[in-house]
Amino acid sequence: MQPLAAELGSDVAFFLYGGWCRCLGRGEKVEPLEKDKTSMPINLFLLFPPWPVSTPLVYKKLNYPVWDGKSNLRALTEVSAAIQSAWSTVRTNNFMELGLVNDLTKSAVQVEPRLIELQAVLEKLYPGRWLMSGSGSVHFVVREAADDAVNLMETLSRQIDVGIRVHPATTFTP
């Protein structure tokens, strides 16, 4: 089913699995992580702005240097180290130290500048605990138990004059 899922979309194959996975390629190659490393659920808010963002345009705006063999190897080593560090941080509940990064954020706000205002509010409310998902426009917040979706929606509606849907979510293991 994985090849069929890859034809439907880059990230579709992920949904054939449950729990935590490492995705490779464009997201079409999926490797489930060991269950003992993925037993901790993480609570999230998923935020859905009413502005769609064109994935092809986001990638067209992406200003990323071309890699040669040496910098490509260095980048993969850095990514691997960053993933290990982030995993350790998640397992100790130090979400403020995650240092979340999405390289597509800068190009996404060029395509849809209204995302800048949303991101400013999220950084004020949840410093270091939010990120844009993929090429946008959906964002997520790593939330703590006391964080409330209704309060977040009310705060967003006061500070941004559009309807942004907020849905609580929890990662799970099968």
CSV table of N, CA and C in Angstrom, one decimal:
chain,number,residue,atom,x,y,z
A,1,MET,N,0.8,-1.2,0.0
A,1,MET,CA,0.0,0.0,0.0
A,1,MET,C,0.9,1.3,0.0
A,2,GLN,N,2.1,1.1,0.4
A,2,GLN,CA,3.0,2.3,0.5
A,2,GLN,C,3.2,3.0,-0.9
A,3,PRO,N,3.5,2.2,-1.9
A,3,PRO,CA,3.6,2.9,-3.3
A,3,PRO,C,2.3,3.6,-3.7
A,4,LEU,N,1.2,3.0,-3.4
A,4,LEU,CA,-0.1,3.6,-3.8
A,4,LEU,C,-0.3,4.9,-3.0
A,5,ALA,N,0.0,4.9,-1.7
A,5,ALA,CA,-0.1,6.1,-0.8
A,5,ALA,C,0.9,7.2,-1.3
A,6,ALA,N,2.1,6.8,-1.8
A,6,ALA,CA,3.0,7.8,-2.3
A,6,ALA,C,2.5,8.5,-3.6
A,7,GLU,N,1.7,7.7,-4.4
A,7,GLU,CA,1.1,8.4,-5.6
A,7,GLU,C,0.0,9.4,-5.2
A,8,LEU,N,-0.7,9.1,-4.1
A,8,LEU,CA,-1.7,10.0,-3.6
A,8,LEU,C,-1.1,11.3,-3.1
A,9,GLY,N,0.0,11.3,-2.4
A,9,GLY,CA,0.7,12.5,-1.9
A,9,GLY,C,1.9,12.1,-1.1
A,10,SER,N,2.8,13.0,-0.9
A,10,SER,CA,4.1,12.8,-0.3
A,10,SER,C,4.0,12.2,1.2
A,11,ASP,N,3.0,12.8,1.9
A,11,ASP,CA,2.9,12.4,3.4
A,11,ASP,C,1.9,11.3,3.6
A,12,VAL,N,1.2,10.9,2.6
A,12,VAL,CA,0.0,10.0,2.8
A,12,VAL,C,0.5,8.6,3.4
A,13,ALA,N,1.6,8.1,3.1
A,13,ALA,CA,2.1,6.8,3.6
A,13,ALA,C,2.2,6.8,5.1
A,14,PHE,N,2.5,8.0,5.7
A,14,PHE,CA,2.6,8.1,7.2
A,14,PHE,C,1.3,7.5,7.8
A,15,PHE,N,0.2,7.8,7.2
A,15,PHE,CA,-1.1,7.4,7.8
A,15,PHE,C,-1.4,5.9,7.7
A,16,LEU,N,-0.6,5.2,7.1
A,16,LEU,CA,-0.7,3.7,7.1
A,16,LEU,C,-0.2,3.1,8.4
A,17,TYR,N,0.5,3.9,9.2
A,17,TYR,CA,1.1,3.4,10.4
A,17,TYR,C,0.5,4.1,11.6
A,18,GLY,N,0.7,3.6,12.8
A,18,GLY,CA,0.3,4.3,14.0
A,18,GLY,C,1.5,4.7,14.8
A,19,GLY,N,1.3,5.6,15.6
A,19,GLY,CA,2.4,6.1,16.5
A,19,GLY,C,3.4,6.9,15.9
A,20,TRP,N,4.6,6.9,16.5
A,20,TRP,CA,5.7,7.7,16.0
A,20,TRP,C,6.5,7.0,14.9
A,21,CYS,N,6.8,7.8,13.8
A,21,CYS,CA,7.5,7.2,12.7
A,21,CYS,C,8.6,8.2,12.2
A,22,ARG,N,9.6,7.7,11.6
A,22,ARG,CA,10.6,8.6,10.9
A,22,ARG,C,10.2,8.5,9.4
A,23,CYS,N,10.1,9.6,8.8
A,23,CYS,CA,9.7,9.7,7.4
A,23,CYS,C,10.9,10.2,6.6
A,24,LEU,N,11.2,9.5,5.5
A,24,LEU,CA,12.3,9.8,4.6
A,24,LEU,C,11.8,10.2,3.2
A,25,GLY,N,12.8,10.6,2.4
A,25,GLY,CA,12.4,11.0,1.0
A,25,GLY,C,11.5,12.3,1.1
A,26,ARG,N,10.4,12.2,0.4
A,26,ARG,CA,9.4,13.3,0.4
A,26,ARG,C,8.4,13.1,1.5
A,27,GLY,N,8.6,12.0,2.3
A,27,GLY,CA,7.7,11.6,3.3
A,27,GLY,C,7.0,10.3,3.0
A,28,GLU,N,7.3,9.8,1.8
A,28,GLU,CA,6.7,8.6,1.3
A,28,GLU,C,7.3,7.3,1.9
A,29,LYS,N,8.5,7.4,2.4
A,29,LYS,CA,9.2,6.2,3.0
A,29,LYS,C,9.0,6.4,4.5
A,30,VAL,N,8.4,5.4,5.1
A,30,VAL,CA,8.1,5.5,6.6
A,30,VAL,C,8.7,4.3,7.3
A,31,GLU,N,9.3,4.7,8.4
A,31,GLU,CA,9.9,3.6,9.3
A,31,GLU,C,9.4,3.9,10.7
A,32,PRO,N,8.5,2.9,11.2
A,32,PRO,CA,8.0,3.1,12.6
A,32,PRO,C,9.2,3.0,13.6
A,33,LEU,N,9.1,3.9,14.6
A,33,LEU,CA,10.1,3.9,15.7
A,33,LEU,C,9.8,2.8,16.7
A,34,GLU,N,10.8,2.4,17.4
A,34,GLU,CA,10.6,1.3,18.4
A,34,GLU,C,9.6,1.8,19.5
A,35,LYS,N,8.7,0.9,19.9
A,35,LYS,CA,7.6,1.3,20.8
A,35,LYS,C,8.2,1.8,22.2
A,36,ASP,N,9.3,1.2,22.6
A,36,ASP,CA,9.8,1.7,23.9
A,36,ASP,C,10.3,3.1,23.9
A,37,LYS,N,10.6,3.6,22.7
A,37,LYS,CA,11.0,5.0,22.5
A,37,LYS,C,9.9,5.9,22.3
A,38,THR,N,8.7,5.4,22.1
A,38,THR,CA,7.6,6.3,21.6
A,38,THR,C,6.4,6.1,22.5
A,39,SER,N,6.6,5.8,23.8
A,39,SER,CA,5.4,5.5,24.6
A,39,SER,C,4.8,6.7,25.2
A,40,MET,N,5.4,7.9,25.1
A,40,MET,CA,4.9,9.1,25.7
A,40,MET,C,4.0,9.9,24.8
A,41,PRO,N,2.7,10.0,25.1
A,41,PRO,CA,1.9,10.9,24.2
A,41,PRO,C,2.3,12.3,24.4
A,42,ILE,N,2.1,13.1,23.4
A,42,ILE,CA,2.3,14.6,23.4
A,42,ILE,C,1.1,15.3,23.1
A,43,ASN,N,0.7,16.3,23.9
A,43,ASN,CA,-0.5,17.0,23.6
A,43,ASN,C,-0.2,18.2,22.8
A,44,LEU,N,-1.1,18.4,21.8
A,44,LEU,CA,-0.9,19.5,20.8
A,44,LEU,C,-2.2,20.3,20.6
A,45,PHE,N,-2.0,21.5,20.1
A,45,PHE,CA,-3.1,22.2,19.5
A,45,PHE,C,-2.8,22.3,18.0
A,46,LEU,N,-3.8,22.0,17.1
A,46,LEU,CA,-3.7,22.2,15.7
A,46,LEU,C,-4.4,23.4,15.3
A,47,LEU,N,-3.8,24.3,14.7
A,47,LEU,CA,-4.4,25.6,14.3
A,47,LEU,C,-4.6,25.7,12.8
A,48,PHE,N,-5.8,25.9,12.4
A,48,PHE,CA,-6.2,25.9,10.9
A,48,PHE,C,-6.6,27.4,10.5
A,49,PRO,N,-5.6,28.1,10.0
A,49,PRO,CA,-6.0,29.5,9.5
A,49,PRO,C,-6.9,29.3,8.3
A,50,PRO,N,-7.7,30.3,8.0
A,50,PRO,CA,-8.6,30.3,6.8
A,50,PRO,C,-7.9,30.6,5.5
A,51,TRP,N,-6.6,30.8,5.5
A,51,TRP,CA,-5.8,31.1,4.3
A,51,TRP,C,-5.1,29.9,3.8
A,52,PRO,N,-5.4,29.4,2.6
A,52,PRO,CA,-4.7,28.3,2.1
A,52,PRO,C,-3.3,28.8,1.6
A,53,VAL,N,-2.3,27.9,1.6
A,53,VAL,CA,-1.0,28.3,1.1
A,53,VAL,C,-0.6,27.2,0.0
A,54,SER,N,-0.2,27.7,-1.1
A,54,SER,CA,0.1,26.9,-2.2
A,54,SER,C,1.5,26.2,-2.0
A,55,THR,N,1.5,24.9,-1.9
A,55,THR,CA,2.8,24.2,-1.7
A,55,THR,C,3.8,24.4,-2.8
A,56,PRO,N,3.4,24.4,-4.1
A,56,PRO,CA,4.3,24.7,-5.2
A,56,PRO,C,4.9,26.1,-5.0
A,57,LEU,N,4.1,27.0,-4.7
A,57,LEU,CA,4.6,28.4,-4.5
A,57,LEU,C,5.6,28.5,-3.4
A,58,VAL,N,5.3,27.8,-2.3
A,58,VAL,CA,6.2,27.9,-1.1
A,58,VAL,C,7.6,27.3,-1.5
A,59,TYR,N,7.6,26.2,-2.2
A,59,TYR,CA,8.9,25.6,-2.6
A,59,TYR,C,9.6,26.5,-3.7
A,60,LYS,N,8.8,27.1,-4.5
A,60,LYS,CA,9.4,28.0,-5.5
A,60,LYS,C,10.1,29.2,-4.8
A,61,LYS,N,9.5,29.7,-3.7
A,61,LYS,CA,10.1,30.8,-2.9
A,61,LYS,C,11.3,30.4,-2.0
A,62,LEU,N,11.4,29.1,-1.8
A,62,LEU,CA,12.4,28.6,-0.9
A,62,LEU,C,13.8,28.9,-1.5
A,63,ASN,N,14.6,29.6,-0.7
A,63,ASN,CA,15.9,30.0,-1.0
A,63,ASN,C,16.9,29.2,-0.2
A,64,TYR,N,17.2,28.0,-0.8
A,64,TYR,CA,18.1,27.1,-0.1
A,64,TYR,C,19.3,26.8,-0.9
A,65,PRO,N,20.5,26.9,-0.3
A,65,PRO,CA,21.7,26.7,-1.1
A,65,PRO,C,21.8,25.3,-1.7
A,66,VAL,N,22.4,25.2,-2.9
A,66,VAL,CA,22.6,23.9,-3.5
A,66,VAL,C,23.7,23.2,-2.7
A,67,TRP,N,23.5,21.9,-2.4
A,67,TRP,CA,24.4,21.1,-1.6
A,67,TRP,C,25.4,20.4,-2.5
A,68,ASP,N,26.7,20.5,-2.1
A,68,ASP,CA,27.7,19.6,-2.7
A,68,ASP,C,27.8,18.3,-1.8
A,69,GLY,N,28.6,17.4,-2.2
A,69,GLY,CA,28.6,16.1,-1.4
A,69,GLY,C,29.1,16.4,0.0
A,70,LYS,N,30.0,17.3,0.3
A,70,LYS,CA,30.5,17.5,1.6
A,70,LYS,C,29.5,18.2,2.5
A,71,SER,N,28.8,19.2,2.0
A,71,SER,CA,27.8,20.0,2.8
A,71,SER,C,26.6,19.1,3.0
A,72,ASN,N,26.3,18.2,2.0
A,72,ASN,CA,25.1,17.3,2.2
A,72,ASN,C,25.4,16.4,3.3
A,73,LEU,N,26.6,15.8,3.4
A,73,LEU,CA,26.9,14.9,4.5
A,73,LEU,C,26.9,15.6,5.8
A,74,ARG,N,27.4,16.8,5.9
A,74,ARG,CA,27.4,17.6,7.1
A,74,ARG,C,25.9,17.9,7.5
A,75,ALA,N,25.1,18.3,6.5
A,75,ALA,CA,23.7,18.6,6.9
A,75,ALA,C,23.0,17.4,7.4
A,76,LEU,N,23.2,16.2,6.8
A,76,LEU,CA,22.6,15.0,7.3
A,76,LEU,C,23.1,14.7,8.8
A,77,THR,N,24.3,14.9,9.0
A,77,THR,CA,24.9,14.7,10.4
A,77,THR,C,24.2,15.6,11.4
A,78,GLU,N,24.1,16.9,11.0
A,78,GLU,CA,23.5,17.9,11.8
A,78,GLU,C,22.0,17.6,12.1
A,79,VAL,N,21.3,17.1,11.1
A,79,VAL,CA,19.9,16.8,11.2
A,79,VAL,C,19.8,15.6,12.2
A,80,SER,N,20.6,14.6,12.0
A,80,SER,CA,20.5,13.4,12.9
A,80,SER,C,20.8,13.8,14.3
A,81,ALA,N,21.8,14.7,14.6
A,81,ALA,CA,22.1,15.1,15.9
A,81,ALA,C,20.9,15.9,16.5
A,82,ALA,N,20.3,16.8,15.6
A,82,ALA,CA,19.2,17.6,16.1
A,82,ALA,C,18.0,16.7,16.4
A,83,ILE,N,17.7,15.6,15.7
A,83,ILE,CA,16.6,14.7,16.0
A,83,ILE,C,16.9,14.0,17.3
A,84,GLN,N,18.1,13.6,17.5
A,84,GLN,CA,18.4,12.9,18.8
A,84,GLN,C,18.2,13.9,20.0
A,85,SER,N,18.6,15.1,19.8
A,85,SER,CA,18.5,16.1,20.9
A,85,SER,C,17.0,16.4,21.1
A,86,ALA,N,16.3,16.6,20.1
A,86,ALA,CA,14.8,16.9,20.2
A,86,ALA,C,14.1,15.7,20.9
A,87,TRP,N,14.5,14.5,20.5
A,87,TRP,CA,13.8,13.3,21.2
A,87,TRP,C,14.1,13.3,22.7
A,88,SER,N,15.3,13.6,23.1
A,88,SER,CA,15.7,13.6,24.5
A,88,SER,C,14.9,14.7,25.2
A,89,THR,N,14.8,15.8,24.5
A,89,THR,CA,14.0,17.0,25.1
A,89,THR,C,12.5,16.6,25.3
A,90,VAL,N,11.9,16.0,24.3
A,90,VAL,CA,10.5,15.6,24.4
A,90,VAL,C,10.3,14.6,25.5
A,91,ARG,N,11.2,13.6,25.6
A,91,ARG,CA,11.1,12.6,26.7
A,91,ARG,C,11.2,13.1,28.1
A,92,THR,N,11.8,14.3,28.2
A,92,THR,CA,12.0,14.9,29.6
A,92,THR,C,11.0,16.0,29.8
A,93,ASN,N,10.0,16.2,28.8
A,93,ASN,CA,9.0,17.3,28.9
A,93,ASN,C,9.6,18.7,28.9
A,94,ASN,N,10.8,18.9,28.4
A,94,ASN,CA,11.3,20.3,28.3
A,94,ASN,C,11.0,20.9,27.0
A,95,PHE,N,9.7,21.1,26.7
A,95,PHE,CA,9.3,21.5,25.4
A,95,PHE,C,9.8,22.9,25.1
A,96,MET,N,10.0,23.8,26.1
A,96,MET,CA,10.5,25.1,25.8
A,96,MET,C,11.9,25.1,25.2
A,97,GLU,N,12.6,24.0,25.4
A,97,GLU,CA,14.0,23.8,24.8
A,97,GLU,C,14.0,23.1,23.5
A,98,LEU,N,12.9,22.9,22.9
A,98,LEU,CA,12.9,22.1,21.7
A,98,LEU,C,13.6,22.8,20.5
A,99,GLY,N,13.5,24.1,20.4
A,99,GLY,CA,14.1,24.9,19.3
A,99,GLY,C,13.5,24.4,18.0
A,100,LEU,N,12.2,24.3,17.9
A,100,LEU,CA,11.6,23.8,16.7
A,100,LEU,C,11.9,24.7,15.5
A,101,VAL,N,12.1,24.1,14.3
A,101,VAL,CA,12.5,24.8,13.1
A,101,VAL,C,11.8,24.2,11.9
A,102,ASN,N,11.2,25.0,11.0
A,102,ASN,CA,10.7,24.5,9.8
A,102,ASN,C,11.3,25.5,8.7
A,103,ASP,N,12.1,24.9,7.8
A,103,ASP,CA,12.8,25.7,6.8
A,103,ASP,C,11.8,26.3,5.8
A,104,LEU,N,10.6,25.9,5.7
A,104,LEU,CA,9.6,26.4,4.8
A,104,LEU,C,8.9,27.6,5.3
A,105,THR,N,9.1,28.0,6.6
A,105,THR,CA,8.3,29.1,7.2
A,105,THR,C,8.5,30.4,6.5
A,106,LYS,N,9.8,30.7,6.2
A,106,LYS,CA,10.1,32.0,5.6
A,106,LYS,C,9.5,32.1,4.2
A,107,SER,N,9.5,31.0,3.4
A,107,SER,CA,8.9,31.1,2.1
A,107,SER,C,7.4,31.1,2.2
A,108,ALA,N,6.8,30.4,3.1
A,108,ALA,CA,5.4,30.4,3.3
A,108,ALA,C,4.8,31.8,3.6
A,109,VAL,N,5.5,32.5,4.5
A,109,VAL,CA,5.0,33.9,4.8
A,109,VAL,C,5.2,34.8,3.6
A,110,GLN,N,6.1,34.5,2.7
A,110,GLN,CA,6.2,35.3,1.4
A,110,GLN,C,5.0,35.0,0.6
A,111,VAL,N,4.5,33.8,0.6
A,111,VAL,CA,3.3,33.4,-0.2
A,111,VAL,C,2.1,33.9,0.5
A,112,GLU,N,2.0,33.8,1.8
A,112,GLU,CA,0.8,34.3,2.6
A,112,GLU,C,1.3,35.1,3.8
A,113,PRO,N,1.5,36.4,3.6
A,113,PRO,CA,2.0,37.3,4.6
A,113,PRO,C,1.1,37.4,5.9
A,114,ARG,N,-0.1,37.0,5.8
A,114,ARG,CA,-1.0,37.0,7.0
A,114,ARG,C,-0.5,36.0,8.1
A,115,LEU,N,0.3,35.0,7.7
A,115,LEU,CA,0.8,34.1,8.6
A,115,LEU,C,1.8,34.7,9.6
A,116,ILE,N,2.4,35.8,9.3
A,116,ILE,CA,3.3,36.5,10.2
A,116,ILE,C,2.6,36.9,11.4
A,117,GLU,N,1.4,37.5,11.3
A,117,GLU,CA,0.7,37.9,12.5
A,117,GLU,C,0.3,36.7,13.4
A,118,LEU,N,-0.1,35.6,12.8
A,118,LEU,CA,-0.4,34.4,13.6
A,118,LEU,C,0.8,33.9,14.3
A,119,GLN,N,1.9,33.9,13.6
A,119,GLN,CA,3.2,33.4,14.2
A,119,GLN,C,3.7,34.3,15.4
A,120,ALA,N,3.4,35.6,15.2
A,120,ALA,CA,3.8,36.6,16.3
A,120,ALA,C,3.0,36.3,17.6
A,121,VAL,N,1.7,36.1,17.4
A,121,VAL,CA,0.8,35.8,18.5
A,121,VAL,C,1.3,34.4,19.2
A,122,LEU,N,1.5,33.4,18.4
A,122,LEU,CA,1.9,32.1,18.9
A,122,LEU,C,3.3,32.2,19.7
A,123,GLU,N,4.2,33.0,19.1
A,123,GLU,CA,5.5,33.2,19.8
A,123,GLU,C,5.3,33.9,21.2
A,124,LYS,N,4.4,34.8,21.2
A,124,LYS,CA,4.1,35.6,22.5
A,124,LYS,C,3.4,34.6,23.5
A,125,LEU,N,2.5,33.8,23.0
A,125,LEU,CA,1.7,32.9,23.9
A,125,LEU,C,2.5,31.6,24.3
A,126,TYR,N,3.2,31.1,23.3
A,126,TYR,CA,3.9,29.8,23.5
A,126,TYR,C,5.3,29.9,22.9
A,127,PRO,N,6.2,30.7,23.5
A,127,PRO,CA,7.5,30.8,23.0
A,127,PRO,C,8.3,29.5,22.9
A,128,GLY,N,8.7,29.2,21.6
A,128,GLY,CA,9.5,28.0,21.4
A,128,GLY,C,8.7,26.7,21.3
A,129,ARG,N,7.3,26.8,21.4
A,129,ARG,CA,6.5,25.6,21.5
A,129,ARG,C,5.5,25.5,20.3
A,130,TRP,N,5.8,26.3,19.2
A,130,TRP,CA,4.9,26.2,18.1
A,130,TRP,C,5.7,26.1,16.8
A,131,LEU,N,5.0,25.6,15.7
A,131,LEU,CA,5.7,25.5,14.5
A,131,LEU,C,4.6,25.4,13.4
A,132,MET,N,5.0,25.8,12.2
A,132,MET,CA,4.1,25.6,11.0
A,132,MET,C,4.3,24.1,10.6
A,133,SER,N,3.3,23.5,10.2
A,133,SER,CA,3.3,22.1,9.7
A,133,SER,C,3.6,22.1,8.2
A,134,GLY,N,4.6,21.4,7.8
A,134,GLY,CA,4.9,21.3,6.4
A,134,GLY,C,5.0,22.6,5.7
A,135,SER,N,4.4,22.8,4.6
A,135,SER,CA,4.4,24.1,3.8
A,135,SER,C,3.3,25.0,4.2
A,136,GLY,N,2.6,24.7,5.3
A,136,GLY,CA,1.5,25.6,5.8
A,136,GLY,C,0.2,25.3,5.2
A,137,SER,N,-0.8,25.9,5.6
A,137,SER,CA,-0.9,27.0,6.6
A,137,SER,C,-1.1,26.5,8.0
A,138,VAL,N,-1.3,25.2,8.2
A,138,VAL,CA,-1.6,24.7,9.5
A,138,VAL,C,-0.4,24.9,10.4
A,139,HIS,N,-0.6,25.2,11.6
A,139,HIS,CA,0.4,25.3,12.7
A,139,HIS,C,0.1,24.4,13.8
A,140,PHE,N,1.0,24.1,14.7
A,140,PHE,CA,0.7,23.4,15.9
A,140,PHE,C,1.5,23.9,17.0
A,141,VAL,N,0.9,23.7,18.2
A,141,VAL,CA,1.5,24.1,19.5
A,141,VAL,C,1.7,22.9,20.3
A,142,VAL,N,2.9,22.7,20.9
A,142,VAL,CA,3.1,21.6,21.9
A,142,VAL,C,2.5,22.2,23.2
A,143,ARG,N,1.4,21.6,23.7
A,143,ARG,CA,0.7,22.3,24.8
A,143,ARG,C,0.9,21.5,26.1
A,144,GLU,N,0.8,22.2,27.2
A,144,GLU,CA,0.8,21.7,28.5
A,144,GLU,C,-0.6,21.4,29.0
A,145,ALA,N,-0.7,20.6,30.1
A,145,ALA,CA,-2.0,20.2,30.6
A,145,ALA,C,-2.9,21.4,30.8
A,146,ALA,N,-2.4,22.5,31.3
A,146,ALA,CA,-3.3,23.6,31.7
A,146,ALA,C,-3.7,24.4,30.5
A,147,ASP,N,-3.1,24.3,29.3
A,147,ASP,CA,-3.4,25.0,28.2
A,147,ASP,C,-4.8,24.7,27.7
A,148,ASP,N,-5.6,25.7,27.3
A,148,ASP,CA,-7.0,25.4,27.0
A,148,ASP,C,-7.3,25.9,25.6
A,149,ALA,N,-7.9,25.1,24.7
A,149,ALA,CA,-8.2,25.4,23.3
A,149,ALA,C,-9.2,26.6,23.2
A,150,VAL,N,-10.2,26.7,24.1
A,150,VAL,CA,-11.2,27.8,24.0
A,150,VAL,C,-10.5,29.1,24.3
A,151,ASN,N,-9.6,29.1,25.4
A,151,ASN,CA,-8.9,30.3,25.7
A,151,ASN,C,-8.0,30.8,24.5
A,152,LEU,N,-7.4,29.8,23.9
A,152,LEU,CA,-6.5,30.1,22.7
A,152,LEU,C,-7.3,30.7,21.6
A,153,MET,N,-8.5,30.1,21.3
A,153,MET,CA,-9.3,30.6,20.2
A,153,MET,C,-9.8,32.0,20.5
A,154,GLU,N,-10.2,32.3,21.7
A,154,GLU,CA,-10.7,33.6,22.1
A,154,GLU,C,-9.5,34.6,22.0
A,155,THR,N,-8.3,34.2,22.4
A,155,THR,CA,-7.2,35.1,22.3
A,155,THR,C,-6.9,35.4,20.9
A,156,LEU,N,-6.9,34.4,20.0
A,156,LEU,CA,-6.6,34.6,18.6
A,156,LEU,C,-7.7,35.5,18.0
A,157,SER,N,-8.9,35.3,18.3
A,157,SER,CA,-10.0,36.1,17.7
A,157,SER,C,-9.9,37.6,18.1
A,158,ARG,N,-9.4,37.8,19.3
A,158,ARG,CA,-9.2,39.2,19.8
A,158,ARG,C,-8.0,39.9,19.1
A,159,GLN,N,-6.9,39.1,18.8
A,159,GLN,CA,-5.7,39.7,18.2
A,159,GLN,C,-5.6,39.6,16.7
A,160,ILE,N,-6.3,38.6,16.1
A,160,ILE,CA,-6.3,38.5,14.7
A,160,ILE,C,-7.7,38.5,14.2
A,161,ASP,N,-8.1,39.3,13.3
A,161,ASP,CA,-9.5,39.5,12.9
A,161,ASP,C,-9.9,38.5,11.8
A,162,VAL,N,-9.7,37.2,12.1
A,162,VAL,CA,-10.2,36.1,11.2
A,162,VAL,C,-10.5,34.9,12.1
A,163,GLY,N,-11.2,34.0,11.6
A,163,GLY,CA,-11.5,32.8,12.3
A,163,GLY,C,-10.5,31.7,12.1
A,164,ILE,N,-9.7,31.4,13.2
A,164,ILE,CA,-8.7,30.4,13.1
A,164,ILE,C,-9.2,29.3,14.0
A,165,ARG,N,-9.4,28.1,13.4
A,165,ARG,CA,-9.9,26.9,14.1
A,165,ARG,C,-8.8,26.3,15.0
A,166,VAL,N,-9.1,25.9,16.2
A,166,VAL,CA,-8.1,25.3,17.1
A,166,VAL,C,-8.7,24.0,17.5
A,167,HIS,N,-7.9,22.9,17.3
A,167,HIS,CA,-8.3,21.6,17.7
A,167,HIS,C,-7.3,21.0,18.6
A,168,PRO,N,-7.7,20.5,19.8
A,168,PRO,CA,-6.7,19.7,20.6
A,168,PRO,C,-6.5,18.4,20.0
A,169,ALA,N,-5.2,17.9,20.2
A,169,ALA,CA,-4.9,16.6,19.6
A,169,ALA,C,-3.8,16.0,20.6
A,170,THR,N,-3.7,14.7,20.5
A,170,THR,CA,-2.7,14.0,21.3
A,170,THR,C,-2.1,12.9,20.5
A,171,THR,N,-0.8,12.8,20.5
A,171,THR,CA,-0.1,11.7,19.8
A,171,THR,C,-0.4,10.5,20.5
A,172,PHE,N,-0.3,9.4,19.9
A,172,PHE,CA,-0.6,8.1,20.5
A,172,PHE,C,0.3,7.0,20.0
A,173,THR,N,0.3,5.9,20.7
A,173,THR,CA,1.0,4.7,20.2
A,173,THR,C,0.0,3.6,20.1
A,174,PRO,N,0.1,2.8,19.1
A,174,PRO,CA,-0.9,1.8,18.9
A,174,PRO,C,-0.8,0.7,19.9
